[in-house]
Structures are given as C-alpha cells and as structure tokens.
mmCIF file of N, CA, C and O in Angstrom:
data_model
loop_
_atom_site.group_PDB
_atom_site.id
_atom_site.type_symbol
_atom_site.label_atom_id
_atom_site.label_comp_id
_atom_site.label_asym_id
_atom_site.label_seq_id
_atom_site.Cartn_x
_atom_site.Cartn_y
_atom_site.Cartn_z
ATOM 1 N N PRO A 1000 -0.544 -40.542 10.928
ATOM 2 C CA PRO A 1000 -1.816 -40.356 11.617
ATOM 3 C C PRO A 1000 -2.876 -39.683 10.739
ATOM 4 O O PRO A 1000 -4.044 -39.978 10.873
ATOM 5 N N GLN A 1001 -2.463 -38.778 9.822
ATOM 6 C CA GLN A 1001 -3.468 -38.113 8.985
ATOM 7 C C GLN A 1001 -4.146 -39.127 8.068
ATOM 8 O O GLN A 1001 -5.350 -39.058 7.846
ATOM 9 N N ARG A 1002 -3.371 -40.090 7.566
ATOM 10 C CA ARG A 1002 -3.953 -41.102 6.678
ATOM 11 C C ARG A 1002 -4.969 -41.942 7.440
ATOM 12 O O ARG A 1002 -6.023 -42.277 6.917
ATOM 13 N N LEU A 1003 -4.686 -42.278 8.691
ATOM 14 C CA LEU A 1003 -5.632 -43.064 9.484
ATOM 15 C C LEU A 1003 -6.922 -42.284 9.712
ATOM 16 O O LEU A 1003 -8.017 -42.840 9.648
ATOM 17 N N ARG A 1004 -6.799 -40.984 9.981
ATOM 18 C CA ARG A 1004 -7.996 -40.156 10.163
ATOM 19 C C ARG A 1004 -8.794 -40.082 8.867
ATOM 20 O O ARG A 1004 -10.008 -40.162 8.866
ATOM 21 N N ARG A 1005 -8.090 -39.912 7.768
ATOM 22 C CA ARG A 1005 -8.757 -39.853 6.463
ATOM 23 C C ARG A 1005 -9.440 -41.184 6.168
ATOM 24 O O ARG A 1005 -10.565 -41.225 5.676
ATOM 25 N N ASN A 1006 -8.777 -42.297 6.480
ATOM 26 C CA ASN A 1006 -9.390 -43.613 6.285
ATOM 27 C C ASN A 1006 -10.656 -43.755 7.105
ATOM 28 O O ASN A 1006 -11.645 -44.328 6.646
ATOM 29 N N LEU A 1007 -10.654 -43.260 8.342
ATOM 30 C CA LEU A 1007 -11.825 -43.345 9.201
ATOM 31 C C LEU A 1007 -13.014 -42.631 8.564
ATOM 32 O O LEU A 1007 -14.121 -43.173 8.503
ATOM 33 N N VAL A 1008 -12.794 -41.435 8.060
ATOM 34 C CA VAL A 1008 -13.879 -40.678 7.429
ATOM 35 C C VAL A 1008 -14.324 -41.370 6.150
ATOM 36 O O VAL A 1008 -15.521 -41.518 5.889
ATOM 37 N N ASP A 1009 -13.379 -41.827 5.345
ATOM 38 C CA ASP A 1009 -13.724 -42.535 4.115
ATOM 39 C C ASP A 1009 -14.512 -43.811 4.412
ATOM 40 O O ASP A 1009 -15.438 -44.166 3.684
ATOM 41 N N ASP A 1010 -14.163 -44.502 5.487
ATOM 42 C CA ASP A 1010 -14.883 -45.721 5.869
ATOM 43 C C ASP A 1010 -16.339 -45.446 6.211
ATOM 44 O O ASP A 1010 -17.185 -46.339 6.144
ATOM 45 N N LEU A 1011 -16.653 -44.213 6.602
ATOM 46 C CA LEU A 1011 -18.038 -43.840 6.893
ATOM 47 C C LEU A 1011 -18.837 -43.581 5.620
ATOM 48 O O LEU A 1011 -20.029 -43.323 5.672
ATOM 49 N N GLY A 1012 -18.166 -43.650 4.478
ATOM 50 C CA GLY A 1012 -18.845 -43.451 3.211
ATOM 51 C C GLY A 1012 -18.868 -41.998 2.766
ATOM 52 O O GLY A 1012 -19.631 -41.626 1.886
ATOM 53 N N VAL A 1013 -18.039 -41.155 3.360
ATOM 54 C CA VAL A 1013 -17.995 -39.734 3.045
ATOM 55 C C VAL A 1013 -16.833 -39.476 2.090
ATOM 56 O O VAL A 1013 -15.744 -39.996 2.274
ATOM 57 N N THR A 1014 -17.094 -38.671 1.076
ATOM 58 C CA THR A 1014 -16.044 -38.307 0.129
ATOM 59 C C THR A 1014 -15.792 -36.802 0.211
ATOM 60 O O THR A 1014 -16.634 -36.053 0.715
ATOM 61 N N PRO A 1015 -14.655 -36.332 -0.297
ATOM 62 C CA PRO A 1015 -14.383 -34.888 -0.283
ATOM 63 C C PRO A 1015 -15.421 -34.065 -1.050
ATOM 64 O O PRO A 1015 -15.567 -32.881 -0.812
ATOM 65 N N ALA A 1016 -16.162 -34.683 -1.945
ATOM 66 C CA ALA A 1016 -17.187 -33.957 -2.706
ATOM 67 C C ALA A 1016 -18.496 -33.800 -1.919
ATOM 68 O O ALA A 1016 -19.354 -33.010 -2.306
ATOM 69 N N ASP A 1017 -18.648 -34.537 -0.820
ATOM 70 C CA ASP A 1017 -19.880 -34.484 -0.029
ATOM 71 C C ASP A 1017 -19.937 -33.252 0.862
ATOM 72 O O ASP A 1017 -18.921 -32.816 1.392
ATOM 73 N N ALA A 1018 -21.156 -32.717 1.029
ATOM 74 C CA ALA A 1018 -21.375 -31.652 2.004
ATOM 75 C C ALA A 1018 -21.547 -32.322 3.370
ATOM 76 O O ALA A 1018 -22.308 -33.279 3.504
ATOM 77 N N ILE A 1019 -20.814 -31.845 4.363
ATOM 78 C CA ILE A 1019 -20.857 -32.412 5.711
ATOM 79 C C ILE A 1019 -21.263 -31.300 6.668
ATOM 80 O O ILE A 1019 -20.602 -30.269 6.738
ATOM 81 N N VAL A 1020 -22.360 -31.490 7.391
ATOM 82 C CA VAL A 1020 -22.817 -30.506 8.366
ATOM 83 C C VAL A 1020 -22.638 -31.118 9.748
ATOM 84 O O VAL A 1020 -23.121 -32.211 10.018
ATOM 85 N N VAL A 1021 -21.938 -30.395 10.620
ATOM 86 C CA VAL A 1021 -21.599 -30.904 11.942
ATOM 87 C C VAL A 1021 -22.253 -30.032 13.009
ATOM 88 O O VAL A 1021 -22.288 -28.815 12.890
ATOM 89 N N TYR A 1022 -22.783 -30.682 14.046
ATOM 90 C CA TYR A 1022 -23.343 -29.953 15.185
ATOM 91 C C TYR A 1022 -23.104 -30.776 16.436
ATOM 92 O O TYR A 1022 -22.769 -31.945 16.367
ATOM 93 N N ASP A 1023 -23.232 -30.133 17.587
ATOM 94 C CA ASP A 1023 -23.121 -30.853 18.844
ATOM 95 C C ASP A 1023 -24.112 -30.268 19.846
ATOM 96 O O ASP A 1023 -24.835 -29.330 19.522
ATOM 97 N N ALA A 1024 -24.141 -30.826 21.023
ATOM 98 C CA ALA A 1024 -25.065 -30.359 22.060
ATOM 99 C C ALA A 1024 -24.346 -29.505 23.098
ATOM 100 O O ALA A 1024 -24.831 -29.320 24.198
ATOM 101 N N GLU A 1025 -23.179 -28.985 22.747
ATOM 102 C CA GLU A 1025 -22.358 -28.243 23.700
ATOM 103 C C GLU A 1025 -21.966 -26.869 23.183
ATOM 104 O O GLU A 1025 -20.850 -26.410 23.403
ATOM 105 N N GLY A 1026 -22.856 -26.218 22.472
ATOM 106 C CA GLY A 1026 -22.573 -24.866 22.008
ATOM 107 C C GLY A 1026 -21.706 -24.771 20.772
ATOM 108 O O GLY A 1026 -21.290 -23.693 20.388
ATOM 109 N N GLY A 1027 -21.395 -25.878 20.149
ATOM 110 C CA GLY A 1027 -20.648 -25.870 18.901
ATOM 111 C C GLY A 1027 -19.141 -25.987 19.021
ATOM 112 O O GLY A 1027 -18.442 -26.040 18.013
ATOM 113 N N ARG A 1028 -18.618 -26.035 20.244
ATOM 114 C CA ARG A 1028 -17.165 -26.084 20.410
ATOM 115 C C ARG A 1028 -16.562 -27.352 19.792
ATOM 116 O O ARG A 1028 -15.582 -27.285 19.057
ATOM 117 N N ARG A 1029 -17.131 -28.491 20.119
ATOM 118 C CA ARG A 1029 -16.597 -29.752 19.567
ATOM 119 C C ARG A 1029 -16.867 -29.853 18.074
ATOM 120 O O ARG A 1029 -16.031 -30.336 17.308
ATOM 121 N N ALA A 1030 -18.035 -29.408 17.672
ATOM 122 C CA ALA A 1030 -18.378 -29.449 16.249
ATOM 123 C C ALA A 1030 -17.413 -28.598 15.434
ATOM 124 O O ALA A 1030 -16.990 -28.996 14.341
ATOM 125 N N ALA A 1031 -17.048 -27.427 15.954
ATOM 126 C CA ALA A 1031 -16.106 -26.558 15.240
ATOM 127 C C ALA A 1031 -14.759 -27.247 15.060
ATOM 128 O O ALA A 1031 -14.129 -27.138 14.003
ATOM 129 N N ARG A 1032 -14.330 -27.963 16.067
ATOM 130 C CA ARG A 1032 -13.050 -28.685 15.964
ATOM 131 C C ARG A 1032 -13.132 -29.792 14.905
ATOM 132 O O ARG A 1032 -12.196 -30.023 14.149
ATOM 133 N N ILE A 1033 -14.271 -30.479 14.863
ATOM 134 C CA ILE A 1033 -14.460 -31.528 13.850
ATOM 135 C C ILE A 1033 -14.455 -30.914 12.454
ATOM 136 O O ILE A 1033 -13.846 -31.457 11.529
ATOM 137 N N VAL A 1034 -15.133 -29.781 12.276
ATOM 138 C CA VAL A 1034 -15.154 -29.114 10.970
ATOM 139 C C VAL A 1034 -13.731 -28.737 10.558
ATOM 140 O O VAL A 1034 -13.321 -28.979 9.425
ATOM 141 N N TRP A 1035 -12.961 -28.157 11.479
ATOM 142 C CA TRP A 1035 -11.585 -27.785 11.164
ATOM 143 C C TRP A 1035 -10.787 -29.020 10.735
ATOM 144 O O TRP A 1035 -10.050 -28.993 9.744
ATOM 145 N N THR A 1036 -10.935 -30.102 11.492
ATOM 146 C CA THR A 1036 -10.192 -31.329 11.191
ATOM 147 C C THR A 1036 -10.591 -31.882 9.825
ATOM 148 O O THR A 1036 -9.731 -32.288 9.038
ATOM 149 N N LEU A 1037 -11.875 -31.898 9.527
ATOM 150 C CA LEU A 1037 -12.324 -32.390 8.221
ATOM 151 C C LEU A 1037 -11.752 -31.544 7.092
ATOM 152 O O LEU A 1037 -11.271 -32.078 6.092
ATOM 153 N N ARG A 1038 -11.788 -30.237 7.246
ATOM 154 C CA ARG A 1038 -11.215 -29.365 6.212
ATOM 155 C C ARG A 1038 -9.718 -29.604 6.079
ATOM 156 O O ARG A 1038 -9.182 -29.621 4.973
ATOM 157 N N PHE A 1039 -9.041 -29.776 7.195
ATOM 158 C CA PHE A 1039 -7.609 -30.060 7.192
ATOM 159 C C PHE A 1039 -7.311 -31.340 6.418
ATOM 160 O O PHE A 1039 -6.318 -31.431 5.697
ATOM 161 N N LEU A 1040 -8.172 -32.338 6.560
ATOM 162 C CA LEU A 1040 -7.961 -33.628 5.900
ATOM 163 C C LEU A 1040 -8.409 -33.630 4.442
ATOM 164 O O LEU A 1040 -8.286 -34.641 3.761
ATOM 165 N N GLY A 1041 -8.951 -32.501 3.966
ATOM 166 C CA GLY A 1041 -9.304 -32.418 2.548
ATOM 167 C C GLY A 1041 -10.778 -32.548 2.245
ATOM 168 O O GLY A 1041 -11.144 -32.901 1.129
ATOM 169 N N TYR A 1042 -11.632 -32.243 3.203
ATOM 170 C CA TYR A 1042 -13.082 -32.247 2.990
ATOM 171 C C TYR A 1042 -13.551 -30.786 3.047
ATOM 172 O O TYR A 1042 -14.000 -30.305 4.082
ATOM 173 N N PRO A 1043 -13.445 -30.057 1.919
ATOM 174 C CA PRO A 1043 -13.681 -28.612 1.934
ATOM 175 C C PRO A 1043 -15.125 -28.199 2.177
ATOM 176 O O PRO A 1043 -15.392 -27.045 2.498
ATOM 177 N N LYS A 1044 -16.076 -29.115 2.043
ATOM 178 C CA LYS A 1044 -17.483 -28.756 2.213
ATOM 179 C C LYS A 1044 -18.002 -29.026 3.626
ATOM 180 O O LYS A 1044 -19.199 -29.062 3.851
ATOM 181 N N ALA A 1045 -17.106 -29.196 4.581
ATOM 182 C CA ALA A 1045 -17.511 -29.378 5.975
ATOM 183 C C ALA A 1045 -17.942 -28.029 6.535
ATOM 184 O O ALA A 1045 -17.286 -27.017 6.312
ATOM 185 N N ALA A 1046 -19.073 -28.009 7.257
ATOM 186 C CA ALA A 1046 -19.605 -26.753 7.800
ATOM 187 C C ALA A 1046 -20.206 -26.981 9.179
ATOM 188 O O ALA A 1046 -20.655 -28.080 9.511
ATOM 189 N N LEU A 1047 -20.242 -25.914 9.957
ATOM 190 C CA LEU A 1047 -20.821 -25.928 11.297
ATOM 191 C C LEU A 1047 -22.268 -25.465 11.211
ATOM 192 O O LEU A 1047 -22.562 -24.462 10.565
ATOM 193 N N LEU A 1048 -23.174 -26.205 11.849
ATOM 194 C CA LEU A 1048 -24.586 -25.819 11.891
ATOM 195 C C LEU A 1048 -24.744 -24.783 12.999
ATOM 196 O O LEU A 1048 -24.768 -25.110 14.184
ATOM 197 N N ASP A 1049 -24.804 -23.511 12.606
ATOM 198 C CA ASP A 1049 -24.889 -22.411 13.564
ATOM 199 C C ASP A 1049 -26.181 -22.502 14.369
ATOM 200 O O ASP A 1049 -27.262 -22.571 13.805
ATOM 201 N N GLY A 1050 -26.056 -22.551 15.678
ATOM 202 C CA GLY A 1050 -27.224 -22.653 16.545
ATOM 203 C C GLY A 1050 -27.612 -24.084 16.868
ATOM 204 O O GLY A 1050 -28.508 -24.316 17.673
ATOM 205 N N GLY A 1051 -26.976 -25.037 16.214
ATOM 206 C CA GLY A 1051 -27.236 -26.441 16.490
ATOM 207 C C GLY A 1051 -28.535 -26.956 15.897
ATOM 208 O O GLY A 1051 -29.247 -26.264 15.169
ATOM 209 N N LEU A 1052 -28.843 -28.190 16.225
ATOM 210 C CA LEU A 1052 -30.014 -28.858 15.679
ATOM 211 C C LEU A 1052 -31.311 -28.190 16.125
ATOM 212 O O LEU A 1052 -32.261 -28.090 15.350
ATOM 213 N N ALA A 1053 -31.361 -27.702 17.351
ATOM 214 C CA ALA A 1053 -32.578 -27.046 17.844
ATOM 215 C C ALA A 1053 -32.914 -25.814 17.001
ATOM 216 O O ALA A 1053 -34.090 -25.591 16.650
ATOM 217 N N ALA A 1054 -31.909 -25.021 16.655
ATOM 218 C CA ALA A 1054 -32.143 -23.840 15.826
ATOM 219 C C ALA A 1054 -32.606 -24.241 14.430
ATOM 220 O O ALA A 1054 -33.498 -23.613 13.847
ATOM 221 N N TRP A 1055 -32.026 -25.289 13.891
ATOM 222 C CA TRP A 1055 -32.411 -25.780 12.570
ATOM 223 C C TRP A 1055 -33.873 -26.216 12.567
ATOM 224 O O TRP A 1055 -34.640 -25.833 11.696
ATOM 225 N N ARG A 1056 -34.251 -27.004 13.560
ATOM 226 C CA ARG A 1056 -35.644 -27.442 13.656
ATOM 227 C C ARG A 1056 -36.573 -26.256 13.919
ATOM 228 O O ARG A 1056 -37.706 -26.236 13.450
ATOM 229 N N GLY A 1057 -36.091 -25.271 14.676
ATOM 230 C CA GLY A 1057 -36.887 -24.090 15.005
ATOM 231 C C GLY A 1057 -37.295 -23.276 13.791
ATOM 232 O O GLY A 1057 -38.308 -22.594 13.812
ATOM 233 N N ILE A 1058 -36.491 -23.292 12.737
ATOM 234 C CA ILE A 1058 -36.850 -22.570 11.516
ATOM 235 C C ILE A 1058 -37.512 -23.482 10.490
ATOM 236 O O ILE A 1058 -37.684 -23.114 9.334
ATOM 237 N N GLY A 1059 -37.882 -24.694 10.941
ATOM 238 C CA GLY A 1059 -38.580 -25.626 10.049
ATOM 239 C C GLY A 1059 -37.676 -26.466 9.182
ATOM 240 O O GLY A 1059 -38.137 -27.054 8.199
ATOM 241 N N GLY A 1060 -36.400 -26.540 9.540
ATOM 242 C CA GLY A 1060 -35.464 -27.351 8.767
ATOM 243 C C GLY A 1060 -35.800 -28.835 8.876
ATOM 244 O O GLY A 1060 -36.209 -29.305 9.931
ATOM 245 N N GLU A 1061 -35.649 -29.543 7.785
ATOM 246 C CA GLU A 1061 -35.946 -30.975 7.755
ATOM 247 C C GLU A 1061 -34.766 -31.773 8.295
ATOM 248 O O GLU A 1061 -33.611 -31.376 8.140
ATOM 249 N N VAL A 1062 -35.062 -32.884 8.920
ATOM 250 C CA VAL A 1062 -34.049 -33.768 9.476
ATOM 251 C C VAL A 1062 -34.237 -35.147 8.862
ATOM 252 O O VAL A 1062 -35.335 -35.680 8.844
ATOM 253 N N GLU A 1063 -33.164 -35.689 8.356
ATOM 254 C CA GLU A 1063 -33.178 -37.034 7.775
ATOM 255 C C GLU A 1063 -32.365 -37.948 8.667
ATOM 256 O O GLU A 1063 -31.247 -37.618 9.054
ATOM 257 N N THR A 1064 -32.934 -39.087 8.999
ATOM 258 C CA THR A 1064 -32.221 -40.066 9.809
ATOM 259 C C THR A 1064 -32.072 -41.334 8.981
ATOM 260 O O THR A 1064 -33.047 -41.837 8.450
ATOM 261 N N ARG A 1065 -30.854 -41.802 8.883
ATOM 262 C CA ARG A 1065 -30.610 -43.052 8.156
ATOM 263 C C ARG A 1065 -29.308 -43.661 8.631
ATOM 264 O O ARG A 1065 -28.477 -42.999 9.232
ATOM 265 N N THR A 1066 -29.157 -44.915 8.344
ATOM 266 C CA THR A 1066 -27.911 -45.604 8.643
ATOM 267 C C THR A 1066 -27.043 -45.549 7.412
ATOM 268 O O THR A 1066 -27.486 -45.864 6.308
ATOM 269 N N ASN A 1067 -25.817 -45.128 7.611
ATOM 270 C CA ASN A 1067 -24.878 -45.026 6.510
ATOM 271 C C ASN A 1067 -24.236 -46.382 6.279
ATOM 272 O O ASN A 1067 -23.746 -47.008 7.205
ATOM 273 N N ALA A 1068 -24.271 -46.866 5.054
ATOM 274 C CA ALA A 1068 -23.636 -48.133 4.706
ATOM 275 C C ALA A 1068 -22.250 -47.832 4.146
ATOM 276 O O ALA A 1068 -22.126 -47.412 3.006
ATOM 277 N N PRO A 1069 -21.220 -48.009 4.958
ATOM 278 C CA PRO A 1069 -19.869 -47.712 4.469
ATOM 279 C C PRO A 1069 -19.502 -48.554 3.259
ATOM 280 O O PRO A 1069 -19.869 -49.720 3.164
ATOM 281 N N ARG A 1070 -18.810 -47.930 2.349
ATOM 282 C CA ARG A 1070 -18.361 -48.658 1.166
ATOM 283 C C ARG A 1070 -16.969 -49.202 1.434
ATOM 284 O O ARG A 1070 -16.172 -48.545 2.103
ATOM 285 N N PRO A 1071 -16.667 -50.383 0.960
ATOM 286 C CA PRO A 1071 -15.322 -50.919 1.185
ATOM 287 C C PRO A 1071 -14.298 -50.142 0.360
ATOM 288 O O PRO A 1071 -14.556 -49.775 -0.779
ATOM 289 N N ILE A 1072 -13.161 -49.882 0.949
ATOM 290 C CA ILE A 1072 -12.090 -49.195 0.233
ATOM 291 C C ILE A 1072 -10.796 -49.973 0.434
ATOM 292 O O ILE A 1072 -10.594 -50.601 1.469
ATOM 293 N N ALA A 1073 -9.947 -49.941 -0.563
ATOM 294 C CA ALA A 1073 -8.654 -50.602 -0.443
ATOM 295 C C ALA A 1073 -7.751 -49.760 0.450
ATOM 296 O O ALA A 1073 -7.181 -50.239 1.407
ATOM 297 N N GLU A 1074 -7.634 -48.482 0.107
ATOM 298 C CA GLU A 1074 -6.843 -47.553 0.902
ATOM 299 C C GLU A 1074 -7.211 -46.148 0.458
ATOM 300 O O GLU A 1074 -7.362 -45.883 -0.726
ATOM 301 N N ALA A 1075 -7.366 -45.254 1.409
ATOM 302 C CA ALA A 1075 -7.713 -43.873 1.073
ATOM 303 C C ALA A 1075 -6.572 -43.213 0.319
ATOM 304 O O ALA A 1075 -5.405 -43.463 0.595
ATOM 305 N N VAL A 1076 -6.931 -42.394 -0.631
ATOM 306 C CA VAL A 1076 -5.942 -41.638 -1.379
ATOM 307 C C VAL A 1076 -5.915 -40.233 -0.803
ATOM 308 O O VAL A 1076 -6.912 -39.530 -0.814
ATOM 309 N N VAL A 1077 -4.779 -39.851 -0.276
ATOM 310 C CA VAL A 1077 -4.626 -38.507 0.259
ATOM 311 C C VAL A 1077 -3.885 -37.688 -0.776
ATOM 312 O O VAL A 1077 -2.734 -37.979 -1.104
ATOM 313 N N ALA A 1078 -4.566 -36.685 -1.310
ATOM 314 C CA ALA A 1078 -3.979 -35.846 -2.348
ATOM 315 C C ALA A 1078 -2.768 -35.095 -1.804
ATOM 316 O O ALA A 1078 -2.695 -34.834 -0.605
ATOM 317 N N PRO A 1079 -1.836 -34.722 -2.672
ATOM 318 C CA PRO A 1079 -0.654 -33.994 -2.206
ATOM 319 C C PRO A 1079 -1.002 -32.724 -1.431
ATOM 320 O O PRO A 1079 -0.292 -32.340 -0.525
ATOM 321 N N ALA A 1080 -2.108 -32.075 -1.771
ATOM 322 C CA ALA A 1080 -2.491 -30.845 -1.078
ATOM 323 C C ALA A 1080 -3.226 -31.133 0.223
ATOM 324 O O ALA A 1080 -3.660 -30.234 0.910
ATOM 325 N N SER A 1081 -3.377 -32.395 0.550
ATOM 326 C CA SER A 1081 -4.117 -32.744 1.757
ATOM 327 C C SER A 1081 -3.334 -33.772 2.540
ATOM 328 O O SER A 1081 -2.893 -34.742 1.975
ATOM 329 N N PRO A 1082 -3.093 -33.626 3.803
ATOM 330 C CA PRO A 1082 -3.532 -32.517 4.627
ATOM 331 C C PRO A 1082 -2.934 -31.195 4.174
ATOM 332 O O PRO A 1082 -1.925 -31.161 3.505
ATOM 333 N N GLN A 1083 -3.579 -30.152 4.547
ATOM 334 C CA GLN A 1083 -3.225 -28.814 4.081
ATOM 335 C C GLN A 1083 -1.892 -28.375 4.677
ATOM 336 O O GLN A 1083 -1.816 -28.013 5.830
ATOM 337 N N GLU A 1084 -0.856 -28.367 3.861
ATOM 338 C CA GLU A 1084 0.490 -27.994 4.318
ATOM 339 C C GLU A 1084 0.507 -26.591 4.923
ATOM 340 O O GLU A 1084 1.183 -26.335 5.904
ATOM 341 N N ALA A 1085 -0.249 -25.664 4.345
ATOM 342 C CA ALA A 1085 -0.230 -24.274 4.799
ATOM 343 C C ALA A 1085 -0.913 -24.100 6.160
ATOM 344 O O ALA A 1085 -0.839 -23.041 6.747
ATOM 345 N N TRP A 1086 -1.546 -25.141 6.663
ATOM 346 C CA TRP A 1086 -2.269 -25.028 7.929
ATOM 347 C C TRP A 1086 -1.370 -25.301 9.122
ATOM 348 O O TRP A 1086 -1.785 -25.166 10.262
ATOM 349 N N TYR A 1087 -0.139 -25.713 8.885
ATOM 350 C CA TYR A 1087 0.787 -25.988 9.974
ATOM 351 C C TYR A 1087 1.458 -24.704 10.454
ATOM 352 O O TYR A 1087 1.824 -23.852 9.647
ATOM 353 N N LEU A 1088 1.629 -24.574 11.748
ATOM 354 C CA LEU A 1088 2.391 -23.461 12.315
ATOM 355 C C LEU A 1088 3.753 -24.003 12.729
ATOM 356 O O LEU A 1088 3.845 -25.014 13.407
ATOM 357 N N LEU A 1089 4.791 -23.336 12.325
ATOM 358 C CA LEU A 1089 6.142 -23.777 12.665
ATOM 359 C C LEU A 1089 6.734 -22.916 13.724
ATOM 360 O O LEU A 1089 6.465 -21.810 13.921
#
C-alpha cells in the first residue's frame, strides 16, 4: 500500500525534492494528516500552512493557480529509508 500511495503522489508530478504546502478549510486537521503521510512516504519538505489560506492572503501572501501536468513514470522508486521504518509503533 505504501508504494501505491507513493505512486499517486509521484503521478501528480511531485518529487521528494519539492516543497509541498498543505492547507484545508477545516482548521488544519486534515492537512496535518496529509503532511504526516507525505513525510512518512519520503517527502521531507511537506509543511502545514498555519492559519490556512485566509491567513496567508491576509498577510499579503501570493497565490498561484495552475494545472499540474503529471509526468509519466514507469514505477516509483521507494528508497530503503522510505517509508520511515522508525515511524512505526509496535
């Protein structure tokens, strides 16, 4: 299942080197879970937008809207350190 999740993110054109900012309209609860999952899958630059989009716009933050053109991939490569073995509770 981790490989399928990693493939889904890779299919969106996102790489582990990309900065990913996540927000939601529900106080950040869902966004925080997405950030955790992305980090678990090996995307260390995933971050939560504190205060959401409204707070970002409120301080004059710029917003870019575009359609992401996914790049074709043969198969995602999941590094040995990803998913993060140390993140499991036994």
